[in-house]
Amino acid sequence: SYFFYGFLLTGVSVAIAAPFVVGNGELVWRERDLMWFLGKAAKALLAAVVISIIEESFFRVLLLRKLKENFSFVIAAALCSALYAFVHFIAPVKSFEYPGLSLFIGFEYLYLVLERVFSFGIFPALFGLFLVGMILCFAIEKTQSLMLCIGMHAGWVFGLKSLQYFTSVADGYEFPISLGRRYFLVGHPVGWLSIAFVGLVLIFILRKRSMKGEQLHAV
């Protein structure tokens, strides 16, 4: 049930944000038949679950737990979330052409990879992903439920992937340099608000559950 509730919470947050982005004229709704959308949604769901299991097992269990051995929770969560945000932009440089054997070829390729990571254009998305990481760290710290984090993560991934299928880029609009379509929403102010919405709802639910537990304990 934790997985389902987490998935529903974050998935709905993306669904709420999508019309605002389309309304701004940056994206437009795509017209396709229902079976095409259902097929894409099934693939997105499978990918979302697999990605979430792998990333949450590493970041929220192994890494966060290790960092907490040496730092307070807030610092550990911040370091974990910062790394979580940055690794999303470490990817192969498809335009790179191997020039032949060279002593410094490895360093040259590494520079091209890191050049994107420290590009100013990705800072908005880094901030959005950092917020996501902090919320997931908070969730597992307060509930000790990995399934909740996997569900929340899967809901976000599923929502973002589905948004790519349900919309296309509006004529004349260009994505920020180095950001691209994939991380467009997490780098958008509307996306930040939807992420913050998830955090506020989570805090409200956990506080309400805590107050209920205190009342039962008092009785």
mmCIF file of C-alpha atoms in Angstrom, residues 93-99 105 108-109 112:
data_model
loop_
_atom_site.group_PDB
_atom_site.id
_atom_site.type_symbol
_atom_site.label_atom_id
_atom_site.label_comp_id
_atom_site.label_asym_id
_atom_site.label_seq_id
_atom_site.Cartn_x
_atom_site.Cartn_y
_atom_site.Cartn_z
ATOM 1 C CA VAL A 93 28.653 12.299 -25.218
ATOM 2 C CA LYS A 94 27.058 10.948 -28.388
ATOM 3 C CA SER A 95 28.688 13.570 -30.599
ATOM 4 C CA PHE A 96 32.197 12.525 -29.530
ATOM 5 C CA GLU A 97 34.336 11.040 -32.290
ATOM 6 C CA TYR A 98 37.342 8.960 -31.281
ATOM 7 C CA PRO A 99 40.387 10.684 -32.857
ATOM 8 C CA ILE A 105 42.128 11.195 -24.815
ATOM 9 C CA GLU A 108 39.462 15.057 -22.989
ATOM 10 C CA TYR A 109 36.389 12.830 -22.983
ATOM 11 C CA LEU A 112 33.229 16.816 -22.285
#
